[in-house]
C-alpha cells in the first residue's frame, strides 16, 4: 500500500433492513473487516464503516406486511445486523443508519449543493420501476416488456413528477476517470463492463419520488414537501455523511475512501451514480470500488422458497467464526461466484488449517519440548537455513499488494507457501536424525526457523483470523501489533530467545458435517426470471415460487369499467373508473393507451388487483391494477370469459 496514503477509509454497503442478515452480507463485511484489521496493524489511521439502509418503498412495504411502522421495523432489523457484527467481532468504527438525523441533514445538504450547481432539475418521469431493486428501467431494458432485468420481478409503470440529476452531463468525465485509473473498479473485468455501459449512453436520473413517504425529505429551500429522495441517492451519501459531511465535518480527512466493498449486483450504483454525484459535489473520487461475486449453496441459488438460505450465525456456531472467515476468503477468487458446501468448508479446516498450519505448530511444540525443554533460540538460524528464510521473506514480501488489490484468495495461497517451506524443511532435514547424529545446533536452528515462519504467518494471517493468530503468537511469546509487524514483516528481525508454550490443538479435525442439510431441492422451478440475473441468491428473494397463502394475499376481483378517459400529456396512461361492487367506483390509472381507446373499454369487464396500495401516477391516485398480458403482438386485457357481477372475487 502506498505510504502516502496514511488514512484508510473502508466501507461495506449499508444493508437493507427488509430482511435479516445472511451469508452474502457476512461475506462483504468480513472482507472489509480483514482489510481494516490489516491496515490498523500496518499502522495506518483506519476508519471502517458499516450500517443499514432504511428508507424506500421496499422497507415501507416490508414493515406494513408485519403491521409495523417503518421506523419501528427498521430499528428492529438494524439492531439485528449490529448484534450479528458484534457477535462476529467485526471491528467497525461506525455503524451508520440512514434514519440518523445527521445523515439526513448531510443528504439534504448535498441535494442543495447539486441543485444550486444546476445539476438537478424538475420534470415528469415515466418509466418502469422495480420496487425490489429500487430502480427505474427503460422499456428496452425490461425482460419480456415487463420484468426487471436485475431480479426478474414484475415492474410497475410509474409516471410522476420528479427531480432529475444530470447524469448525462458526467458521462465523459466518468469515462476519463475509468481510463485514467486502472484500478478504480476491481476486479478489472468489471471495469470493462462499466465502461461499455457508460459508453452506450447515460440518461439523467430520477432522484425523487412522490408515490410514497418513507424517505429523506427535500431541503426546505426547495419548498416541495411532496417529494422524498430516491433511496440510492440517500444510501450512497452515507459514505460521506458518516464522516460528518454537511455537519461537523469531523472526519472528512478520511475522504476519499480507500475502498468501497460491494457485491457485483450493486456495481452500477457505485461505479456510475456515486462518482457522478461526487463530481457534482466537487469531491475527490474513491480509490477503489471492489465488487465481489455471489454465494450459492451446493451449486444452487439460495432462496427462501428452497429453504436453503445460509444463516451465517448457524455456520459460525457449527464450525467456528475464524474458520468460516478463512474459508470465505480462501475458497473463491475475489469477484467470482462461490459455492458454500459443508464439505468444502470441512476440507479447508482439516487440510489447510489443521494439517498445514495447526500440525506445524504441534510439531514445533513437540520437537522443542524434546530437544530443548521448549526453548527456541534464533541465534544460529541464518547460518544453517538462510535459503529457506530468504524464500519465506520473498513470499511474505509479495503479500501486501495482493490484499489491497482484493486478491484475497491469492494472498492466502501465497501465505501458505512459507508453511509449506517449513513442513518440507522438517521432512527433508529430519531433525530427529540430526539429533541422533549429534547435530544439535542444526536441529535447534531448524526449530527456530519453524518458529520464525509461524510468527510471520501468524502476523499476516491475523487480519483473517484475529483470535487464532493471537493464540499462535502468544505460544511464541510475542504479541501481534504494529511493532511486531514492523520487526518481523517489514524488518529483518528474528524472534528473541523464548520458551514455547504448549497450547491445545487449534484446529481439531472435523469428521462429520455439523449442520443439517436444508432445501436440497434440485429441480428448477419455473418463474419469470430475468436473463443473467444475479440478485436471485439474496435471502429476500423468493425465486418466483410462492405458497398458496402468499397467493391469497393478493385480492383479485372482476370489475366493470364505467368510465374511461385519456390523461392529458400522457402517451401511455388512461384513467378508468371501475365498479368493484363497492360504494363507489375506483379510479385506476393504467398504462394501456397504446392498445385501447377509452371507447373500447367502457362497459367491459376487467380483472383488478384490488388490495394494492394506492399509488399516484402523474398526480392522480390509482387504486388498483388491471391485469393484462403482453407479448410481441401487443397487450390484451385479461377478462372473465362470461360477464360476472362487479366485485366477484377471482381465485
Ligand atoms: N442497501 C443496498 C446497498 C446500499 S450501499 C450505499 C443493498 N443492500 S443489500 O442488503 O441488498 O445487499 C448488500 C450486499 O449484500 C450487497 O453487496 C450484495 O451484493 C450482498 N449480497 C446479497 N446476497 C448475496 C449473496 N448471495 N452472495 C454474496 N453477496 C450477496 O444492496
XYZ file of C-alpha atoms and ligand atoms in Angstrom:
682
model
C 0.000 0.000 0.000
C 1.275 3.447 -0.823
C 2.926 5.096 2.143
C 1.500 8.429 1.016
C -1.979 7.279 1.890
C -1.875 7.302 5.669
C -5.602 7.432 6.243
C -7.599 4.451 5.188
C -11.360 4.546 4.891
C -13.055 1.226 4.225
C -16.777 0.748 3.750
C -19.311 -2.039 3.310
C -22.626 -1.427 1.602
C -25.267 -0.412 4.078
C -27.665 -3.327 4.308
C -31.366 -3.113 3.587
C -33.476 -3.744 6.632
C -36.179 -5.597 4.740
C -34.626 -8.893 5.676
C -32.298 -10.402 8.211
C -28.540 -10.844 7.682
C -27.387 -13.748 5.540
C -24.165 -15.166 4.221
C -23.809 -12.598 1.433
C -23.871 -9.753 3.943
C -21.405 -11.588 6.149
C -19.063 -12.058 3.205
C -18.837 -8.355 2.332
C -18.453 -7.416 5.959
C -15.737 -9.997 6.627
C -13.688 -8.851 3.632
C -13.960 -5.253 4.791
C -13.040 -6.229 8.336
C -9.987 -8.117 7.097
C -8.764 -5.026 5.261
C -9.445 -2.823 8.268
C -7.595 -5.094 10.703
C -4.678 -5.245 8.298
C -4.381 -1.524 7.816
C -4.577 -0.865 11.548
C -1.845 -3.403 12.124
C 0.198 -1.714 9.398
C -0.039 1.496 11.399
C -2.451 3.290 9.125
C -5.126 5.516 10.550
C -8.155 3.440 9.638
C -11.861 4.117 9.660
C -14.220 1.244 8.935
C -17.860 1.969 8.241
C -20.870 -0.281 8.013
C -24.562 0.219 8.710
C -28.102 -0.125 7.460
C -30.106 1.312 4.572
C -33.550 2.005 5.947
C -35.615 4.114 3.591
C -37.597 3.394 0.453
C -40.709 1.708 -0.741
C -39.341 -1.781 -0.206
C -38.797 -1.183 3.502
C -42.117 0.648 3.848
C -43.851 -2.397 2.385
C -41.907 -4.915 4.445
C -42.938 -3.010 7.581
C -46.567 -2.807 6.520
C -46.717 -6.536 5.907
C -45.720 -7.030 9.502
C -48.112 -4.359 10.767
C -45.295 -2.149 11.928
C -44.295 1.436 11.394
C -41.293 1.690 9.079
C -39.069 3.159 11.778
C -40.112 0.591 14.330
C -39.368 -2.179 11.868
C -36.061 -0.609 10.782
C -34.971 -0.298 14.436
C -35.558 -3.983 14.924
C -33.706 -5.265 11.856
C -30.915 -2.713 12.087
C -30.278 -3.903 15.645
C -30.052 -7.481 14.395
C -27.354 -6.530 11.919
C -25.424 -4.672 14.548
C -25.745 -7.505 17.032
C -24.515 -10.022 14.493
C -21.468 -7.925 13.625
C -20.730 -7.542 17.322
C -21.003 -11.282 17.814
C -18.707 -11.724 14.827
C -16.187 -9.312 16.365
C -16.369 -7.030 13.353
C -14.116 -4.078 14.091
C -16.282 -1.341 12.586
C -15.624 2.207 13.775
C -19.097 3.474 12.985
C -22.438 1.856 12.337
C -24.486 4.315 10.333
C -28.249 4.249 9.881
C -29.857 6.248 7.116
C -32.546 7.258 9.590
C -29.891 9.070 11.674
C -30.600 12.797 11.793
C -27.013 13.732 10.868
C -27.216 11.528 7.825
C -30.473 13.069 6.630
C -29.058 16.542 7.150
C -25.987 15.653 5.084
C -28.093 14.215 2.266
C -30.214 17.373 2.106
C -27.085 19.477 2.070
C -25.722 17.503 -0.871
C -29.044 17.826 -2.713
C -28.996 21.560 -2.191
C -25.458 21.826 -3.483
C -26.198 19.817 -6.616
C -29.339 21.860 -7.159
C -27.531 25.175 -6.813
C -24.946 23.944 -9.250
C -27.673 23.337 -11.822
C -27.232 19.562 -11.760
C -30.785 18.936 -10.564
C -33.956 19.920 -12.410
C -37.652 19.103 -12.148
C -39.589 17.214 -14.835
C -42.071 14.399 -15.274
C -40.895 10.851 -15.124
C -42.464 7.945 -16.860
C -40.782 4.614 -16.514
C -40.843 1.083 -15.270
C -39.961 0.798 -11.633
C -38.796 -2.302 -9.806
C -39.549 -1.920 -6.130
C -37.302 -4.786 -5.159
C -34.240 -3.194 -6.769
C -35.488 0.354 -6.146
C -34.531 1.116 -9.750
C -36.113 2.561 -12.874
C -35.648 0.769 -16.179
C -36.318 1.815 -19.726
C -38.688 -0.260 -21.841
C -35.796 -1.766 -23.787
C -34.070 -2.911 -20.623
C -37.073 -4.929 -19.436
C -37.330 -8.665 -19.916
C -40.464 -9.582 -21.855
C -41.515 -5.970 -21.704
C -42.379 -6.062 -18.009
C -39.921 -7.963 -15.820
C -36.953 -6.430 -14.071
C -33.663 -7.243 -15.814
C -31.923 -7.423 -12.427
C -34.168 -9.595 -10.303
C -36.840 -10.856 -12.666
C -39.726 -9.434 -10.667
C -42.686 -7.575 -12.142
C -42.059 -3.856 -12.676
C -44.728 -1.178 -12.375
C -45.266 1.725 -14.681
C -44.675 4.861 -12.716
C -45.427 8.282 -14.063
C -44.856 11.120 -11.696
C -43.257 14.455 -11.176
C -39.642 14.048 -10.238
C -36.378 15.849 -9.761
C -33.624 14.655 -12.061
C -29.892 14.537 -11.670
C -27.936 15.438 -14.819
C -26.105 12.155 -15.031
C -25.647 12.534 -18.788
C -23.506 15.608 -18.179
C -20.920 13.452 -16.403
C -20.603 10.727 -18.999
C -17.298 11.938 -20.468
C -15.738 12.714 -17.128
C -16.682 9.280 -15.862
C -15.130 7.605 -18.879
C -11.972 9.595 -18.361
C -11.869 8.528 -14.729
C -12.169 4.828 -15.588
C -9.497 5.185 -18.240
C -7.022 7.089 -16.127
C -7.457 4.889 -13.049
C -6.871 1.338 -13.985
C -7.773 0.032 -10.563
C -10.706 2.266 -9.752
C -13.026 -0.710 -10.253
C -11.862 -4.134 -9.149
C -11.651 -6.764 -10.495
C -10.632 -5.223 -13.798
C -13.172 -7.232 -15.829
C -15.896 -5.354 -14.015
C -14.324 -2.062 -15.008
C -14.642 -3.035 -18.659
C -18.312 -3.834 -18.141
C -18.916 -0.437 -16.585
C -17.069 1.345 -19.388
C -19.200 -0.405 -22.006
C -22.352 0.525 -20.139
C -21.414 4.189 -19.843
C -20.257 4.367 -23.458
C -23.690 3.216 -24.553
C -25.069 6.497 -23.157
C -26.304 7.719 -19.789
C -29.753 9.133 -19.191
C -30.485 11.636 -16.463
C -31.519 10.019 -13.233
C -34.791 10.467 -11.425
C -33.797 11.179 -7.828
C -37.047 11.911 -6.036
C -40.365 10.120 -5.621
C -43.838 11.287 -4.697
C -45.674 7.973 -4.510
C -44.501 7.095 -1.041
C -43.361 8.829 2.051
C -40.670 6.824 3.758
C -37.565 8.719 2.767
C -35.483 11.823 3.279
C -37.461 14.970 2.552
C -36.033 17.588 0.215
C -34.216 20.636 1.636
C -36.605 23.293 2.965
C -35.223 25.791 0.441
C -36.925 23.836 -2.373
C -40.301 24.069 -0.669
C -41.540 20.830 -2.198
C -42.809 18.601 0.605
C -44.431 16.039 -1.703
C -41.057 14.592 -2.669
C -38.758 12.208 -0.885
C -35.327 11.312 -2.120
C -34.574 8.291 -4.191
C -33.122 5.660 -1.863
C -29.914 5.223 -3.795
C -29.024 8.922 -3.533
C -29.851 8.755 0.169
C -27.936 5.483 0.656
C -24.786 6.312 -1.297
C -24.423 9.555 0.605
C -23.847 7.537 3.791
C -20.210 7.200 2.828
C -19.835 10.963 3.222
C -22.314 11.718 5.988
C -20.615 9.130 8.221
C -17.580 11.404 8.111
C -19.623 14.428 9.093
C -20.447 15.780 5.642
C -22.980 18.580 5.925
C -22.467 18.661 9.709
C -19.401 18.806 11.930
C -17.113 17.557 9.122
C -15.109 15.973 11.934
C -13.759 13.068 9.983
C -13.724 14.439 6.469
C -9.977 13.934 6.242
C -10.633 10.199 5.779
C -12.126 11.011 2.409
C -11.615 9.766 -0.308
C -12.402 6.177 0.569
C -9.623 3.709 0.072
C -12.177 1.100 -0.926
C -15.919 0.670 -1.144
C -16.587 -3.042 -0.871
C -19.729 -4.161 -2.601
C -21.381 -7.111 -4.328
C -21.456 -7.189 -8.110
C -25.217 -6.567 -8.164
C -24.778 -3.025 -6.893
C -21.812 -2.065 -9.038
C -23.709 0.270 -11.344
C -24.833 2.438 -8.444
C -21.336 2.635 -7.031
C -19.315 2.885 -10.209
C -21.561 5.286 -12.145
C -24.031 7.178 -9.968
C -21.779 7.598 -6.971
C -18.738 9.078 -8.762
C -21.074 11.333 -10.738
C -22.678 12.596 -7.512
C -19.216 13.181 -6.090
C -18.138 15.088 -9.193
C -21.187 17.256 -8.826
C -20.275 17.882 -5.186
C -16.671 18.692 -6.192
C -15.410 15.875 -4.023
C -12.488 13.561 -4.837
C -13.408 10.085 -6.026
C -12.801 6.827 -4.141
C -9.600 4.903 -4.860
C -11.248 1.539 -5.417
C -14.711 0.176 -5.833
C -14.329 -3.549 -5.364
C -17.145 -5.861 -6.382
C -17.276 -9.434 -5.175
C -19.331 -12.282 -6.584
C -22.245 -14.271 -5.232
C -22.544 -17.258 -2.982
C -24.624 -20.246 -3.901
C -25.283 -23.325 -1.777
C -24.271 -26.750 -3.029
C -24.310 -25.290 -6.503
C -27.825 -23.870 -6.188
C -29.086 -20.367 -5.798
C -30.153 -19.539 -2.302
C -33.775 -18.647 -1.868
C -36.337 -18.599 0.858
C -38.654 -20.862 -1.116
C -35.999 -23.558 -1.389
C -35.263 -23.059 2.283
C -31.541 -23.180 1.563
C -30.539 -19.682 2.619
C -27.457 -19.833 4.789
C -27.608 -18.193 8.165
C -24.018 -17.128 8.861
C -24.612 -17.467 12.598
C -25.512 -21.106 12.177
C -22.282 -21.765 10.249
C -20.233 -19.925 12.822
C -21.840 -21.800 15.706
C -21.149 -25.088 13.975
C -17.661 -24.529 12.568
C -16.178 -21.523 14.339
C -16.035 -17.884 13.343
C -12.451 -17.743 12.175
C -12.617 -20.985 10.214
C -15.602 -19.504 8.420
C -13.700 -16.281 7.706
C -10.759 -18.203 6.320
C -12.986 -20.387 4.185
C -14.884 -17.485 2.635
C -11.767 -15.599 1.675
C -9.739 -18.604 0.543
C -12.378 -20.563 -1.318
C -13.312 -18.066 -4.019
C -11.264 -15.763 -6.214
C -12.463 -12.272 -5.420
C -15.077 -11.223 -7.948
C -16.061 -14.778 -8.829
C -19.097 -16.614 -7.547
C -18.584 -19.080 -4.750
C -20.313 -22.169 -3.592
C -20.928 -22.897 0.039
C -20.862 -26.525 0.947
C -20.082 -28.013 4.304
C -17.735 -30.440 2.615
C -15.658 -27.647 1.118
C -15.596 -25.874 4.473
C -14.547 -29.044 6.304
C -11.813 -29.700 3.743
C -10.369 -26.235 4.247
C -10.445 -26.625 8.025
C -8.970 -30.106 8.100
C -6.453 -29.638 5.358
C -5.209 -26.034 5.134
C -5.763 -25.100 8.731
C -5.392 -28.423 10.523
C -2.667 -30.158 8.529
C -0.609 -27.282 7.185
C -0.828 -24.760 9.992
C -2.057 -26.430 13.191
C 0.136 -29.521 12.836
C 3.181 -27.416 12.159
C 2.726 -25.681 15.479
C 2.131 -29.018 17.212
C 5.249 -30.459 15.646
C 7.255 -27.499 16.806
C 5.870 -27.751 20.329
C 6.691 -31.473 20.388
C 10.193 -31.152 18.939
C 11.263 -28.257 21.064
C 9.930 -29.932 24.215
C 12.003 -32.975 23.360
C 15.214 -31.311 22.239
C 15.471 -28.129 24.275
C 12.810 -28.123 27.009
C 10.756 -25.811 24.869
C 13.443 -23.192 24.438
C 13.766 -21.643 20.999
C 16.754 -19.551 20.038
C 17.203 -17.899 16.642
C 20.930 -17.253 17.013
C 22.130 -19.951 14.546
C 19.173 -19.791 12.185
C 20.737 -17.707 9.420
C 23.855 -19.792 9.459
C 22.029 -23.013 8.570
C 18.798 -22.003 6.854
C 19.356 -18.712 5.066
C 17.998 -20.145 1.792
C 14.694 -21.119 3.388
C 14.481 -17.820 5.218
C 15.020 -15.904 2.015
C 12.300 -17.855 0.190
C 9.925 -17.178 3.075
C 10.735 -13.465 3.055
C 10.155 -13.307 -0.698
C 6.715 -14.801 -0.269
C 5.829 -12.543 2.626
C 7.007 -9.521 0.622
C 4.554 -10.301 -2.160
C 1.536 -10.310 0.113
C 0.574 -6.734 0.868
C -0.208 -5.573 -2.675
C -2.392 -8.642 -3.158
C -4.522 -7.653 -0.199
C -5.284 -4.146 -1.369
C -5.822 -5.342 -4.915
C -8.514 -7.583 -3.423
C -6.711 -10.726 -4.466
C -7.551 -12.244 -1.138
C -7.522 -15.862 -2.225
C -4.083 -15.349 -3.767
C -2.945 -13.623 -0.623
C -3.852 -16.702 1.378
C -2.428 -19.030 -1.221
C 0.875 -17.161 -1.144
C 0.775 -17.100 2.648
C 0.648 -20.889 2.682
C 3.952 -21.080 0.801
C 6.065 -20.362 3.896
C 4.091 -23.059 5.709
C 4.898 -25.499 3.008
C 8.583 -24.472 3.147
C 8.502 -25.147 6.894
C 6.766 -28.503 6.606
C 9.119 -29.569 3.830
C 12.168 -28.497 5.822
C 11.156 -30.761 8.701
C 10.536 -33.666 6.350
C 13.763 -33.305 4.451
C 16.181 -32.320 7.262
C 14.654 -34.809 9.721
C 15.700 -33.119 12.969
C 15.261 -36.400 14.907
C 18.052 -37.883 12.751
C 20.168 -34.753 13.249
C 19.724 -35.114 16.998
C 20.807 -38.741 16.837
C 23.838 -37.733 14.803
C 24.742 -35.113 17.371
C 23.928 -32.164 15.104
C 22.054 -30.491 17.938
C 22.839 -26.932 16.865
C 21.382 -27.566 13.402
C 18.311 -29.278 14.782
C 17.631 -26.441 17.208
C 18.193 -23.867 14.474
C 15.579 -25.698 12.444
C 13.121 -25.291 15.308
C 13.941 -21.602 15.262
C 13.283 -21.478 11.517
C 9.854 -23.050 12.028
C 9.053 -20.681 14.892
C 10.003 -17.630 12.845
C 7.971 -18.826 9.885
C 4.987 -19.397 12.151
C 5.421 -15.925 13.606
C 5.421 -14.285 10.188
C 2.463 -16.325 9.026
C 0.543 -15.561 12.205
C 1.040 -11.821 11.678
C -0.039 -11.885 8.061
C -2.951 -14.206 8.796
C -4.042 -12.024 11.685
C -6.488 -9.904 9.639
C -8.293 -13.055 8.518
C -8.139 -14.988 11.796
C -7.546 -12.427 14.545
C -8.052 -14.562 17.666
C -6.449 -17.775 16.420
C -3.323 -15.952 15.347
C -3.148 -14.198 18.713
C -3.028 -17.655 20.287
C -0.203 -18.700 17.980
C 1.684 -15.507 18.752
C 1.196 -15.986 22.454
C 2.567 -19.540 22.226
C 5.591 -17.994 20.512
C 5.850 -15.339 23.206
C 5.032 -12.262 21.219
C 2.065 -10.011 20.550
C 0.673 -9.144 17.146
C 0.690 -5.388 16.752
C 2.300 -2.685 14.667
C 5.602 -3.217 16.419
C 5.856 -6.931 15.658
C 4.586 -6.252 12.132
C 7.406 -3.771 11.612
C 10.022 -6.067 13.131
C 9.129 -9.390 11.542
C 7.356 -8.418 8.335
C 8.763 -5.088 7.241
C 12.087 -5.581 9.012
C 14.520 -8.420 9.095
C 14.404 -9.251 12.786
C 14.149 -12.734 14.215
C 12.288 -13.796 17.341
C 14.311 -13.343 20.527
C 15.033 -16.398 22.670
C 11.856 -17.713 24.300
C 10.205 -20.814 25.710
C 7.322 -22.071 23.664
C 4.019 -22.526 25.398
C 2.165 -25.813 24.956
C -1.306 -24.970 23.684
C -4.101 -27.364 22.752
C -4.538 -28.113 19.018
C -6.065 -25.102 17.271
C -7.986 -26.985 14.609
C -9.360 -30.263 15.919
C -10.286 -32.480 12.980
C -13.893 -32.317 11.867
C -15.124 -35.731 10.793
C -18.797 -35.117 10.161
C -20.989 -32.321 8.889
C -22.357 -30.268 11.727
C -25.327 -28.601 10.106
C -28.488 -30.152 8.841
C -28.620 -30.006 5.006
C -31.631 -27.920 4.167
C -33.563 -27.380 0.969
C -31.727 -29.834 -1.252
C -34.367 -29.305 -3.930
C -32.783 -29.977 -7.279
C -35.390 -29.176 -9.881
C -35.556 -25.681 -11.300
C -38.870 -24.051 -10.602
C -40.356 -22.020 -13.422
C -40.511 -18.326 -12.768
C -40.410 -15.143 -14.826
C -36.695 -14.667 -14.229
C -34.594 -12.056 -15.916
C -31.714 -13.291 -18.005
C -28.355 -13.283 -16.309
C -29.988 -12.306 -13.068
C -27.772 -12.482 -10.045
C -29.945 -10.979 -7.410
C -31.629 -14.350 -7.042
C -29.265 -15.613 -4.383
C -30.374 -12.964 -1.945
C -32.214 -14.053 1.154
C -35.067 -11.769 0.369
C -35.585 -13.440 -2.978
C -38.427 -15.948 -3.282
C -37.375 -17.181 -6.719
C -40.843 -16.574 -8.113
C -42.378 -19.542 -6.278
C -44.979 -18.677 -3.675
C -47.199 -20.624 -1.337
C -50.960 -20.684 -1.713
C -51.172 -18.463 1.385
C -48.933 -15.935 -0.318
C -51.079 -16.077 -3.435
C -54.198 -15.351 -1.415
C -52.586 -12.239 -0.016
C -53.475 -10.748 -3.391
C -57.141 -9.950 -3.828
C -58.228 -10.224 -7.441
C -61.697 -9.053 -8.431
C -63.811 -8.673 -11.537
C -64.636 -5.033 -12.218
C -66.823 -3.210 -14.719
C -65.345 -0.153 -16.398
C -67.897 2.607 -16.004
C -65.818 5.476 -17.356
C -62.563 5.771 -19.321
C -60.609 8.950 -20.087
C -57.397 9.995 -21.733
C -54.781 11.545 -19.459
C -53.616 14.941 -20.746
C -49.956 14.919 -21.870
C -49.552 11.168 -21.318
C -48.786 8.816 -24.190
C -49.341 5.712 -22.137
C -51.931 6.254 -19.483
C -55.707 6.023 -19.378
C -57.803 6.921 -16.357
C -60.599 4.443 -15.691
C -63.431 4.382 -13.186
C -64.047 0.763 -12.298
C -67.004 -0.629 -10.411
C -65.815 -3.311 -7.988
C -69.153 -3.736 -6.258
C -68.144 -1.174 -3.633
C -69.925 2.067 -2.589
C -68.397 3.979 -5.439
C -66.226 3.103 -8.454
C -62.484 3.192 -8.028
C -60.131 5.334 -10.080
C -57.467 3.196 -11.735
C -54.711 4.644 -13.896
C -53.395 2.076 -16.369
C -50.589 2.137 -18.945
C -52.703 0.710 -21.764
C -53.352 3.678 -24.038
C -51.179 2.294 -26.836
C -53.555 -0.654 -27.212
C -57.003 0.565 -26.062
C -59.017 3.721 -26.554
C -61.464 4.872 -23.854
C -64.400 3.865 -26.044
C -63.127 0.244 -26.247
C -63.293 -0.035 -22.508
C -66.492 1.497 -21.211
C -68.969 -1.192 -20.149
C -66.462 -4.006 -20.495
C -65.107 -6.096 -17.666
C -61.569 -6.308 -16.408
C -59.686 -8.168 -13.681
C -58.278 -5.978 -10.947
C -55.709 -6.386 -8.172
C -57.936 -4.855 -5.542
C -55.718 -4.733 -2.458
C -52.761 -2.907 -3.947
C -51.507 0.119 -2.059
C -52.875 3.207 -3.860
C -50.193 4.935 -5.933
C -50.006 8.330 -7.589
C -49.417 8.419 -11.323
C -48.973 11.877 -12.826
C -50.544 13.292 -9.732
C -53.630 11.042 -9.996
C -54.494 8.464 -7.416
C -54.661 4.933 -8.764
C -56.476 2.480 -6.525
C -55.710 -0.853 -8.121
C -54.071 -2.538 -11.050
C -55.641 -4.023 -14.140
C -54.378 -7.414 -15.302
C -53.111 -7.669 -18.848
C -50.908 -9.964 -20.892
C -48.354 -8.641 -23.316
C -46.308 -10.366 -25.960
C -44.760 -9.385 -29.310
C -48.167 -8.844 -30.862
C -49.210 -6.320 -28.217
C -51.173 -6.146 -24.995
C -54.539 -7.730 -24.156
C -56.564 -7.229 -21.049
C -57.424 -10.325 -19.035
C -61.221 -10.575 -18.769
C -63.717 -13.122 -17.411
C -64.957 -15.476 -20.116
C -68.592 -14.661 -19.267
C -69.849 -11.488 -17.553
C -69.646 -11.668 -13.756
C -71.124 -9.457 -11.071
C -68.855 -6.469 -10.373
C -66.709 -7.287 -7.326
C -66.702 -11.084 -7.821
C -63.523 -12.467 -6.274
C -61.158 -14.337 -8.585
C -59.200 -17.265 -7.208
N -28.858 -1.234 0.514
C -28.149 -1.611 -0.655
C -26.740 -1.102 -0.617
C -26.603 0.374 -0.481
S -24.939 0.858 -0.366
C -24.944 2.502 -0.490
C -28.139 -3.148 -0.791
N -28.349 -3.845 0.305
S -28.474 -5.451 0.373
O -28.717 -5.734 1.748
O -29.454 -5.903 -0.565
O -27.155 -6.078 -0.117
C -25.967 -5.770 0.479
C -24.818 -6.592 -0.027
O -25.012 -7.993 0.157
C -24.540 -6.392 -1.497
O -23.183 -6.066 -1.655
C -24.852 -7.725 -2.121
O -24.037 -7.979 -3.205
C -24.556 -8.660 -0.980
N -25.207 -9.948 -1.171
C -26.529 -10.233 -1.042
N -26.711 -11.573 -1.334
C -25.529 -12.143 -1.672
C -25.071 -13.452 -1.921
N -25.881 -14.484 -2.000
N -23.734 -13.632 -2.075
C -22.838 -12.599 -1.931
N -23.248 -11.376 -1.660
C -24.570 -11.046 -1.767
O -27.926 -3.639 -1.878
